[in-house]
Tab-separated table of C-alpha atoms in Angstrom:
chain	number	residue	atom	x	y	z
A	1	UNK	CA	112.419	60.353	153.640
A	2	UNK	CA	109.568	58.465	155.629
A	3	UNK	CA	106.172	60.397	156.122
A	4	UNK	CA	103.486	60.155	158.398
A	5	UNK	CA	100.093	59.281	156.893
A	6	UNK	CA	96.836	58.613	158.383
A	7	UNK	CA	95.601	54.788	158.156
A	8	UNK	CA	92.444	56.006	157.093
A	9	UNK	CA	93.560	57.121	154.042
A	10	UNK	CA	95.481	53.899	152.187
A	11	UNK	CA	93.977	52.783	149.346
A	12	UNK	CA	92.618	49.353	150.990
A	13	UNK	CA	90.962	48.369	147.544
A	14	UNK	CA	94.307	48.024	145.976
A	15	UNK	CA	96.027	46.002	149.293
A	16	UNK	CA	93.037	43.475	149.252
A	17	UNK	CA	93.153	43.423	145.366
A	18	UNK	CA	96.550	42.554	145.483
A	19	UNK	CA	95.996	40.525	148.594
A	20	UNK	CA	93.495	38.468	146.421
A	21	UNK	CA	96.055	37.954	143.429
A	22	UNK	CA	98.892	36.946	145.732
A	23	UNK	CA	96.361	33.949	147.704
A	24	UNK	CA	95.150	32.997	144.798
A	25	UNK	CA	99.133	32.673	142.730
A	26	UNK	CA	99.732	30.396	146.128
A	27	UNK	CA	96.967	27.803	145.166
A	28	UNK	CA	97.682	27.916	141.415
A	29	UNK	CA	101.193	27.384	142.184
A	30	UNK	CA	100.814	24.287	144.421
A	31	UNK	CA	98.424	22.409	142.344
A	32	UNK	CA	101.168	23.285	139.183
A	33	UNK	CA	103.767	22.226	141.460
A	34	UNK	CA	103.823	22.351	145.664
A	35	UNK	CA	107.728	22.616	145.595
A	36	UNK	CA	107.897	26.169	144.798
A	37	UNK	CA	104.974	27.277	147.436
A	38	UNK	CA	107.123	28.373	150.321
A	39	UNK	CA	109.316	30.698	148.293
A	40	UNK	CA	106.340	32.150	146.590
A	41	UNK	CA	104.996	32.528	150.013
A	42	UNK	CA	107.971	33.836	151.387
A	43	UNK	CA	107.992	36.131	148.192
A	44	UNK	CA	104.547	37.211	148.732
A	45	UNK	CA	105.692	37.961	152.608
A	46	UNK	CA	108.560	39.941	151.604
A	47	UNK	CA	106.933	41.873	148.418
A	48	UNK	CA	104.163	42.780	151.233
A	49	UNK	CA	106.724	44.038	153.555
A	50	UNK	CA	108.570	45.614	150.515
A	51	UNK	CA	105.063	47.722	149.319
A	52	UNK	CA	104.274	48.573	153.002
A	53	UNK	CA	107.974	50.580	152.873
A	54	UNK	CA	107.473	52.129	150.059
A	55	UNK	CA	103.981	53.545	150.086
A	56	UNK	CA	106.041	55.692	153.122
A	57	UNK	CA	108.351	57.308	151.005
A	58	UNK	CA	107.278	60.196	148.791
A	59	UNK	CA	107.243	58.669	144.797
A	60	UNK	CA	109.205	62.121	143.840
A	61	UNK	CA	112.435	60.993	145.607
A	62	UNK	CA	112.541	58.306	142.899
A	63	UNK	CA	111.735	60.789	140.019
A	64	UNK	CA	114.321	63.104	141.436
A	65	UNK	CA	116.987	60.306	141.469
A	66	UNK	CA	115.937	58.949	137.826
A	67	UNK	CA	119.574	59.679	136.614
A	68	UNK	CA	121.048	57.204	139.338
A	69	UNK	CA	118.661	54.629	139.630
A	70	UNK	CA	119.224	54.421	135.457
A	71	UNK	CA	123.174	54.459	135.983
A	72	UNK	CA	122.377	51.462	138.442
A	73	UNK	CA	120.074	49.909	136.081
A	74	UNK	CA	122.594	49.584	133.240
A	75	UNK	CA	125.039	48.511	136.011
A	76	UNK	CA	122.835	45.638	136.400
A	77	UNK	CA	121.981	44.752	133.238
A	78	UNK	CA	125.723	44.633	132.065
A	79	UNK	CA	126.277	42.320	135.176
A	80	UNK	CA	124.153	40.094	134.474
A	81	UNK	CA	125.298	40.034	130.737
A	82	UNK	CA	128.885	39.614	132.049
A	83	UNK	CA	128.079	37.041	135.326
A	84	UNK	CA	124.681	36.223	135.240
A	85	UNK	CA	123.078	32.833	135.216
A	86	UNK	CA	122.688	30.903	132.091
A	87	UNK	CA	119.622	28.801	131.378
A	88	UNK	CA	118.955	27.933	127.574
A	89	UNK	CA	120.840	29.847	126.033
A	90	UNK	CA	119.647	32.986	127.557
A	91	UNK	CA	121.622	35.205	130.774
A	92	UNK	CA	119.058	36.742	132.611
A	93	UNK	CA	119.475	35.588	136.084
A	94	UNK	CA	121.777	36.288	139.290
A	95	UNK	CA	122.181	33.613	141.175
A	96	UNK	CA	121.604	34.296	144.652
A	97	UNK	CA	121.823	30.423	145.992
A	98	UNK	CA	118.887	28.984	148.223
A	99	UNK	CA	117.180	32.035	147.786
A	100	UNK	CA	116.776	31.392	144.002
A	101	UNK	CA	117.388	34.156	141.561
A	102	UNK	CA	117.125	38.015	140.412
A	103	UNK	CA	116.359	38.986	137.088
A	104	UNK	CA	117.367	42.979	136.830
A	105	UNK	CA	114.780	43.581	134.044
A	106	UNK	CA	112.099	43.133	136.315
A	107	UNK	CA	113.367	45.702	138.115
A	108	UNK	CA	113.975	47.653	134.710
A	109	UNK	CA	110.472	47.997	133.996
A	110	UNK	CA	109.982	50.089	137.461
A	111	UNK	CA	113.059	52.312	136.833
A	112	UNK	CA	111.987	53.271	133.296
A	113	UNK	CA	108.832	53.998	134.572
A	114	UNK	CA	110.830	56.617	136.503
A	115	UNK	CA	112.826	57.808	134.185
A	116	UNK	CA	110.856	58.361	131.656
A	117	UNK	CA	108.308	60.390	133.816
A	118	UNK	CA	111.361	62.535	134.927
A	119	UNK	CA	111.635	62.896	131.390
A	120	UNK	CA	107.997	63.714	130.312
A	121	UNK	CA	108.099	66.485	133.009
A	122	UNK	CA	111.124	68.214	131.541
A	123	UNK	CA	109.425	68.537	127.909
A	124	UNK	CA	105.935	69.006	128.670
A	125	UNK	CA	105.639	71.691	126.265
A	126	UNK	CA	108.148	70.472	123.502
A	127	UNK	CA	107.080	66.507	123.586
A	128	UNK	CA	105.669	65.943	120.200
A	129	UNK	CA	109.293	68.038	118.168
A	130	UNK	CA	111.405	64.963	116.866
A	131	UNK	CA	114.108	66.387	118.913
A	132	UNK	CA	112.508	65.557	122.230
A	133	UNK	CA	111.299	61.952	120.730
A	134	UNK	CA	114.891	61.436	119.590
A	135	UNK	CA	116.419	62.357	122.905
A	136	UNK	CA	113.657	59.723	124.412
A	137	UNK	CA	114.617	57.215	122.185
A	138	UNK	CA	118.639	57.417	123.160
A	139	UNK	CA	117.888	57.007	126.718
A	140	UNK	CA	115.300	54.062	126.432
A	141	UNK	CA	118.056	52.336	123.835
A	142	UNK	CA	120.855	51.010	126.005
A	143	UNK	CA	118.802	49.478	128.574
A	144	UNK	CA	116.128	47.753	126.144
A	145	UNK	CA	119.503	46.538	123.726
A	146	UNK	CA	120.949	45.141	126.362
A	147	UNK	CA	117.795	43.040	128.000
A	148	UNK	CA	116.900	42.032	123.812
A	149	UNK	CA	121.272	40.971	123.860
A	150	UNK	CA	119.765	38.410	126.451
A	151	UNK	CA	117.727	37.629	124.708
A	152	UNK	CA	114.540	38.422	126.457
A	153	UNK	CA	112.197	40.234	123.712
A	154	UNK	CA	109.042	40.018	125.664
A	155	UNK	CA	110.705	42.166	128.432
A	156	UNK	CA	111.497	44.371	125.536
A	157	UNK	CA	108.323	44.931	123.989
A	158	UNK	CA	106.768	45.157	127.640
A	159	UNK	CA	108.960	47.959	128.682
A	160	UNK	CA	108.672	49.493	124.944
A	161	UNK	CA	104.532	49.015	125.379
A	162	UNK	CA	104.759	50.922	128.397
A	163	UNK	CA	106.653	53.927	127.287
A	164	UNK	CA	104.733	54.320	124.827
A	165	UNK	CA	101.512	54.577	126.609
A	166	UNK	CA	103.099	57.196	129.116
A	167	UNK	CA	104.162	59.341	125.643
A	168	UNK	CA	100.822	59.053	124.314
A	169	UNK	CA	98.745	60.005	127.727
A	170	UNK	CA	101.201	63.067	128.789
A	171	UNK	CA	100.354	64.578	125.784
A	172	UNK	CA	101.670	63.598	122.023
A	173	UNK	CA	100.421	65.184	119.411
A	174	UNK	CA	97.389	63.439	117.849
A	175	UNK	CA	98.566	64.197	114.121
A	176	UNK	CA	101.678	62.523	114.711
A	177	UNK	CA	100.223	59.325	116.101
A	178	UNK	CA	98.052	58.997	113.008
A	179	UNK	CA	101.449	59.547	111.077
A	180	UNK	CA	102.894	56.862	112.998
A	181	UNK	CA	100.976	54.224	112.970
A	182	UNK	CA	99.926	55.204	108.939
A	183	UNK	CA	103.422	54.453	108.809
A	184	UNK	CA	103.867	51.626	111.529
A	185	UNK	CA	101.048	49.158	110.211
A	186	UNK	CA	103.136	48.071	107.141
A	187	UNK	CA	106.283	47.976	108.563
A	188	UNK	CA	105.215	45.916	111.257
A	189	UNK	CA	103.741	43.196	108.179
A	190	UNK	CA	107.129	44.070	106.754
A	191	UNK	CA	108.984	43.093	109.661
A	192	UNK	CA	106.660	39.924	110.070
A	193	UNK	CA	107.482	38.639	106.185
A	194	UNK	CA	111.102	39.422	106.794
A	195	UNK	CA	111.502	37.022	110.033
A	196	UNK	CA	110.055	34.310	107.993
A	197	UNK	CA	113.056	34.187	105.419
A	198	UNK	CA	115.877	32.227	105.450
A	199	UNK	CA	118.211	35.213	105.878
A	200	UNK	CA	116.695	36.919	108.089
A	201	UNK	CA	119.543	38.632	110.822
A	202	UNK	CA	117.158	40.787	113.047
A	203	UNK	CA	115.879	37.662	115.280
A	204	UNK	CA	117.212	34.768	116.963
A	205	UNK	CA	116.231	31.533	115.840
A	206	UNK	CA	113.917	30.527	118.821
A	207	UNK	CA	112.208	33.874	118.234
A	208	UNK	CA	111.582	33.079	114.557
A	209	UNK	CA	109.787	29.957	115.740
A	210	UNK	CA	107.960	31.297	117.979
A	211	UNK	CA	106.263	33.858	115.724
A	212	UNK	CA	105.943	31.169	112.794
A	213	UNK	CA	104.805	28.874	115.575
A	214	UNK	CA	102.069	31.325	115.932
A	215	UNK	CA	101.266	31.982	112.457
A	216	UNK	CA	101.156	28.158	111.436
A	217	UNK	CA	100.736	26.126	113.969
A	218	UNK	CA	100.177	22.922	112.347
A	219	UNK	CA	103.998	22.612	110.910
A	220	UNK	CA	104.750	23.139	114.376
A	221	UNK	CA	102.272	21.169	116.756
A	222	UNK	CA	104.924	18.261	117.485
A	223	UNK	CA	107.399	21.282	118.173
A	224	UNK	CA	107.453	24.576	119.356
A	225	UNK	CA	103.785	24.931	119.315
A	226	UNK	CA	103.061	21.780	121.620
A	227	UNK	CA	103.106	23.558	124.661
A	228	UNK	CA	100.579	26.415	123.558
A	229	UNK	CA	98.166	23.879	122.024
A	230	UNK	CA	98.261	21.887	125.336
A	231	UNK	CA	97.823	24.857	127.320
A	232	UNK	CA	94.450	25.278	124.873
A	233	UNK	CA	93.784	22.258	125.275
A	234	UNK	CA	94.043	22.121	129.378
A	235	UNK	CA	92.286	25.118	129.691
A	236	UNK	CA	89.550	23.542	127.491
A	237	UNK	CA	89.330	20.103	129.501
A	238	UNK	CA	88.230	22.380	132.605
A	239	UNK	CA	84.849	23.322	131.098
A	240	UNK	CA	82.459	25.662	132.963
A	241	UNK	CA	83.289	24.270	136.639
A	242	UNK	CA	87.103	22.777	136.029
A	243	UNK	CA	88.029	19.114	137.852
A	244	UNK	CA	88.962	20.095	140.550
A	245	UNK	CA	91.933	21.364	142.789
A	246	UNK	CA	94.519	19.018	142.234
A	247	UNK	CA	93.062	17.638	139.172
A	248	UNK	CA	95.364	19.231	136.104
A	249	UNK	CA	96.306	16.192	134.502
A	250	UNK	CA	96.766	17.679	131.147
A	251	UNK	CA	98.529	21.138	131.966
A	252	UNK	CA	101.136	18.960	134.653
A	253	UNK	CA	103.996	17.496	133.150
A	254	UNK	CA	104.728	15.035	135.762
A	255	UNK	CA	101.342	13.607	135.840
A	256	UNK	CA	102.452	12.117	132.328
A	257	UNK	CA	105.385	10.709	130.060
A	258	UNK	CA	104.767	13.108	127.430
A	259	UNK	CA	106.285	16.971	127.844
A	260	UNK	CA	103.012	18.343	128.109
A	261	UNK	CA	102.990	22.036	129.514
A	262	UNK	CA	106.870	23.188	130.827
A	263	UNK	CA	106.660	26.155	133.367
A	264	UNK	CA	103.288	25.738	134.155
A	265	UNK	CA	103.789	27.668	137.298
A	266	UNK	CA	105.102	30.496	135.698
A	267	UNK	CA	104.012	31.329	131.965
A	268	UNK	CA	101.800	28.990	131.679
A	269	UNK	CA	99.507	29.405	135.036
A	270	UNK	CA	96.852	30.132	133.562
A	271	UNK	CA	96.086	26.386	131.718
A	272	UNK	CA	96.164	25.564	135.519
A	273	UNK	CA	93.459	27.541	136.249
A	274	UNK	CA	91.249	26.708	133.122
A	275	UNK	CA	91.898	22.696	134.027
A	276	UNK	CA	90.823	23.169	137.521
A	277	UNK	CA	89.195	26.136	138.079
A	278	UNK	CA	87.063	25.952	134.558
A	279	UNK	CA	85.976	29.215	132.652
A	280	UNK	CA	84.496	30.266	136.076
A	281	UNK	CA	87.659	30.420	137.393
A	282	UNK	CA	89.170	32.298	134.315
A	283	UNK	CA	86.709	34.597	134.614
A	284	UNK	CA	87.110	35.182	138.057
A	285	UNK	CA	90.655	35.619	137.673
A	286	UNK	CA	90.704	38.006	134.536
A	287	UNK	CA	87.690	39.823	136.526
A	288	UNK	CA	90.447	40.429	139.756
A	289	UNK	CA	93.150	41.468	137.037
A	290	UNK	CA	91.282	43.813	135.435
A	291	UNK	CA	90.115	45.245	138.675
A	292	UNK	CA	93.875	45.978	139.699
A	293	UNK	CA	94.169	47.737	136.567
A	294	UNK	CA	91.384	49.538	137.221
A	295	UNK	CA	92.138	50.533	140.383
A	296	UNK	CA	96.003	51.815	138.823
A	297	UNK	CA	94.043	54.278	136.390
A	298	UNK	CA	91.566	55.520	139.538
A	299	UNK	CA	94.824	56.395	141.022
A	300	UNK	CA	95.960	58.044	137.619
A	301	UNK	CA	92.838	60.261	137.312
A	302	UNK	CA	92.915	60.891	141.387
A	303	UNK	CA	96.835	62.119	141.204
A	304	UNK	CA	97.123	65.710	142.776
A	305	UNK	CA	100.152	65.965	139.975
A	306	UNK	CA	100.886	65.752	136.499
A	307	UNK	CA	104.060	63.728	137.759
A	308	UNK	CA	102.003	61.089	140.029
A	309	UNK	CA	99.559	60.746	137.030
A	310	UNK	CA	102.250	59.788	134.860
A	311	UNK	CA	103.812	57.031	137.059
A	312	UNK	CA	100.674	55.377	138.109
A	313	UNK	CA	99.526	55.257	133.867
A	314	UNK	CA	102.676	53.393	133.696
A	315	UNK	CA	102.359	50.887	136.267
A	316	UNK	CA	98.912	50.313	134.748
A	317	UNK	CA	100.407	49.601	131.860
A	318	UNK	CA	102.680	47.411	133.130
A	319	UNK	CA	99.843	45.328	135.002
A	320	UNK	CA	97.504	45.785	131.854
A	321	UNK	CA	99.766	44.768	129.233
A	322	UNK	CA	101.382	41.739	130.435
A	323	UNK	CA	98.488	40.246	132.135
A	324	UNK	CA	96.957	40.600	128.802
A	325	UNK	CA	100.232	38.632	127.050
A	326	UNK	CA	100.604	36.117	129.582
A	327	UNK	CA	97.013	34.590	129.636
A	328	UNK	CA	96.865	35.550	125.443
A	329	UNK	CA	99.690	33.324	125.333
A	330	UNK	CA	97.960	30.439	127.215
A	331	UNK	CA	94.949	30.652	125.545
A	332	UNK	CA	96.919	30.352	122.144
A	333	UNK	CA	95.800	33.825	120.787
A	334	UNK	CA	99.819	35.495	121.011
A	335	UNK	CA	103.241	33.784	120.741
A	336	UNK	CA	104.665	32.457	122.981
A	337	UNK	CA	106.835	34.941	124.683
A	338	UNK	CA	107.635	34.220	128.489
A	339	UNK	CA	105.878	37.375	130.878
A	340	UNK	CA	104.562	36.423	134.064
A	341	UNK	CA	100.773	36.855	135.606
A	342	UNK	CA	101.245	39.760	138.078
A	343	UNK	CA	101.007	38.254	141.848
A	344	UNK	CA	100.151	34.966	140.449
A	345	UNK	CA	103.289	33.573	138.435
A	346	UNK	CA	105.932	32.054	140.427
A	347	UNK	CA	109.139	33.813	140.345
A	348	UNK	CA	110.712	36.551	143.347
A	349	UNK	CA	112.083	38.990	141.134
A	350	UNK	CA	108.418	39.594	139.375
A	351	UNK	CA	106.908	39.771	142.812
A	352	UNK	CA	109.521	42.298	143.887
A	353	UNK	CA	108.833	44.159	141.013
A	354	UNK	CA	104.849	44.173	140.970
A	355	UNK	CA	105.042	44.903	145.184
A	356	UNK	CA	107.376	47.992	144.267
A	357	UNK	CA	104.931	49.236	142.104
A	358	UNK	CA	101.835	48.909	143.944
A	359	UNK	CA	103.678	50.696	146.788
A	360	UNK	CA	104.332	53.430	144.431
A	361	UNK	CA	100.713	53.455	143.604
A	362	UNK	CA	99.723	53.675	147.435
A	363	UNK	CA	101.725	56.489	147.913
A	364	UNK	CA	100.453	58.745	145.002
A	365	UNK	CA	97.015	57.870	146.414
A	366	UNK	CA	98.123	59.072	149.749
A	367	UNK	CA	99.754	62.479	149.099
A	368	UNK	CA	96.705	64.243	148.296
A	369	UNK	CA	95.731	63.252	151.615
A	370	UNK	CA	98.885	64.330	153.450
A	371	UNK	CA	98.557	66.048	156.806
């Protein structure tokens, strides 16, 4: 199951990107709050360790085992429905004592990934009929039902963004994308003036307030909107050069009475960064973010397969799309949904996930150079 590869031949510029990402999540982290700095370090250790493993075993043993790694999936996900940890109202957690938690849909985005590259390779030639997209559909349901039944819609969309941009880059026909989103734009402002009436049934109620958080924020700025606008309004204290490490004052709820910014070392990292790090140190870390992604496509385009193309396009994806949510979120330009900064974000299970990936990524780079 292990191979031999030369040294020579890892992709370096993804270990040190990630390297980068991981030192800087540590800092972030202790300035938002020092307590959880040893497990993110020890997380960081282990997802190192984790990648390292990986990037040894050929990515095609997971495609070829899509079927049980799904079973196992959905195994999960109904154990965590059934026994899983509940904290406000949602069950998304395992409990694994002193060593915190595990949230299976972290590990849901990976396996879909994989699965739903085994299943691109099986209809190459038949994707865009409606009886391949159908087929796609009934496999993706059960797993994204049962994280939304958590409720976790971010997760949801994530893993729903990401299938869709495998779909559209192994192949789907360009005449049917045009049909779809012809037909997608107005349901989508559709669904958006539905959640906004009284009897609405398809969303929870902290999800409608979320989204009319977003859309009017002044009815909600002493509610569910107070912790976006004091994320702007962190990030905006920090000006060009930020007050220094240590100095978030705004975006850290114990440095005040007043509920300022909850979760700031998860969802909301990134006010951290604007209130100490300034917009130089926003740049800097969109700059090393977009450079990961970057570096997943290079793999894409480099694949010696159609198969290793598809997974790495997902995993960028996967990076892409929720780094994008997760600092659109603290800037106050998307609702507030709840996705973590890859590497950066406290929280095991994400690191797991992201490490798993990026050792995925490592080893599609390395079997064109097998010897």
């Amino acid at each position: 199951m292990l191979r031999n590869y030369r040294l020579k031949n890892y992709n370096f510029k993804l270990i040190i990107n990630v390297l980068a990402l991981g030192i800087m999540g540590l800092v972030f982290i202790h300035s938002a709050d020092a307590s959880y700095v040893s497990k993110q370090a020890m997380g960081l250790v282990m997802g190192l360790i984790v990648m390292a493993v990986v990037s040894l075993i050929d990515f095609q043993i997971f495609t070829k085992n899509a079927v049980p790694l799904y079973v196992i999936n959905m195994i999960l996900l109904i154990g965590v429905r059934l026994f899983g940890r509940e904290v406000n109202n949602a069950k998304r957690w395992f409990s694994l004592g002193p060593l915190g938690t595990f949230q299976p849909s972290e590990l849901t985005k990976i396996i879909m990934i994989i699965v739903v590259t085994a299943f691109l390779m099986r209809h190459e030639d038949d994707l865009s009929e409606p009886k391949t997209l159908g087929k796609l559909a009934l496999i993706c349901a059960p797993p994204l039902y049962m994280i939304l039944q958590q409720p976790n819609l971010s997760t949801t969309l994530d893993i729903c963004f990401i299938i869709v941009a495998m779909v559209f880059v192994a192949g789907l026909d360009s005449k049917l994308i045009v049909r779809v989103v012809a037909v997608g734009v107005p349901l989508l402002a559709v669904f958006l003036w539905y959640v906004q009436q009284p009897y609405q049934i398809l969303l929870k109620n902290h999800q409608v307030e979320r989204i009319m958080s977003f859309l009017h924020p002044e009815d909600y700025a002493d509610s569910t909107a107070l912790q976006t606008n004091n994320s702007v309004m962190a990030i905006g204290s920090g000006g060009l050069f930020g007050k220094g490490f240590g100095s978030n004052t705004i975006s850290d709820v114990s440095s005040s009475d007043v509920n300022l910014v909850s979760e700031q070392q998860t969802d909301f990292i990134f006010s951290v960064v604007g209130e100490e790090f300034g917009f130089v140190g926003c740049v800097i870390v969109i700059l090393v973010l977009l450079a990961l992604v970057m570096q997943c496509i290079q793999v894409a385009r480099k694949a010696h397969n159609r198969e290793g193309m598809l997974v790495a396009v997902g995993i960028a994806s996967y990076m892409g799309f929720q780094s994008f949510i997760n600092i659109g979120v603290a800037t106050g330009v998307m609702p507030n949904t709840g996705l973590p900064l890859p590497f950066i974000s406290y929280g095991l299970s994400s690191m797991l996930s992201a490490s798993i990936c990026i050792g995925l990524l490592l080893n599609i780079n390395l079997q064109g150079n097998r010897y």
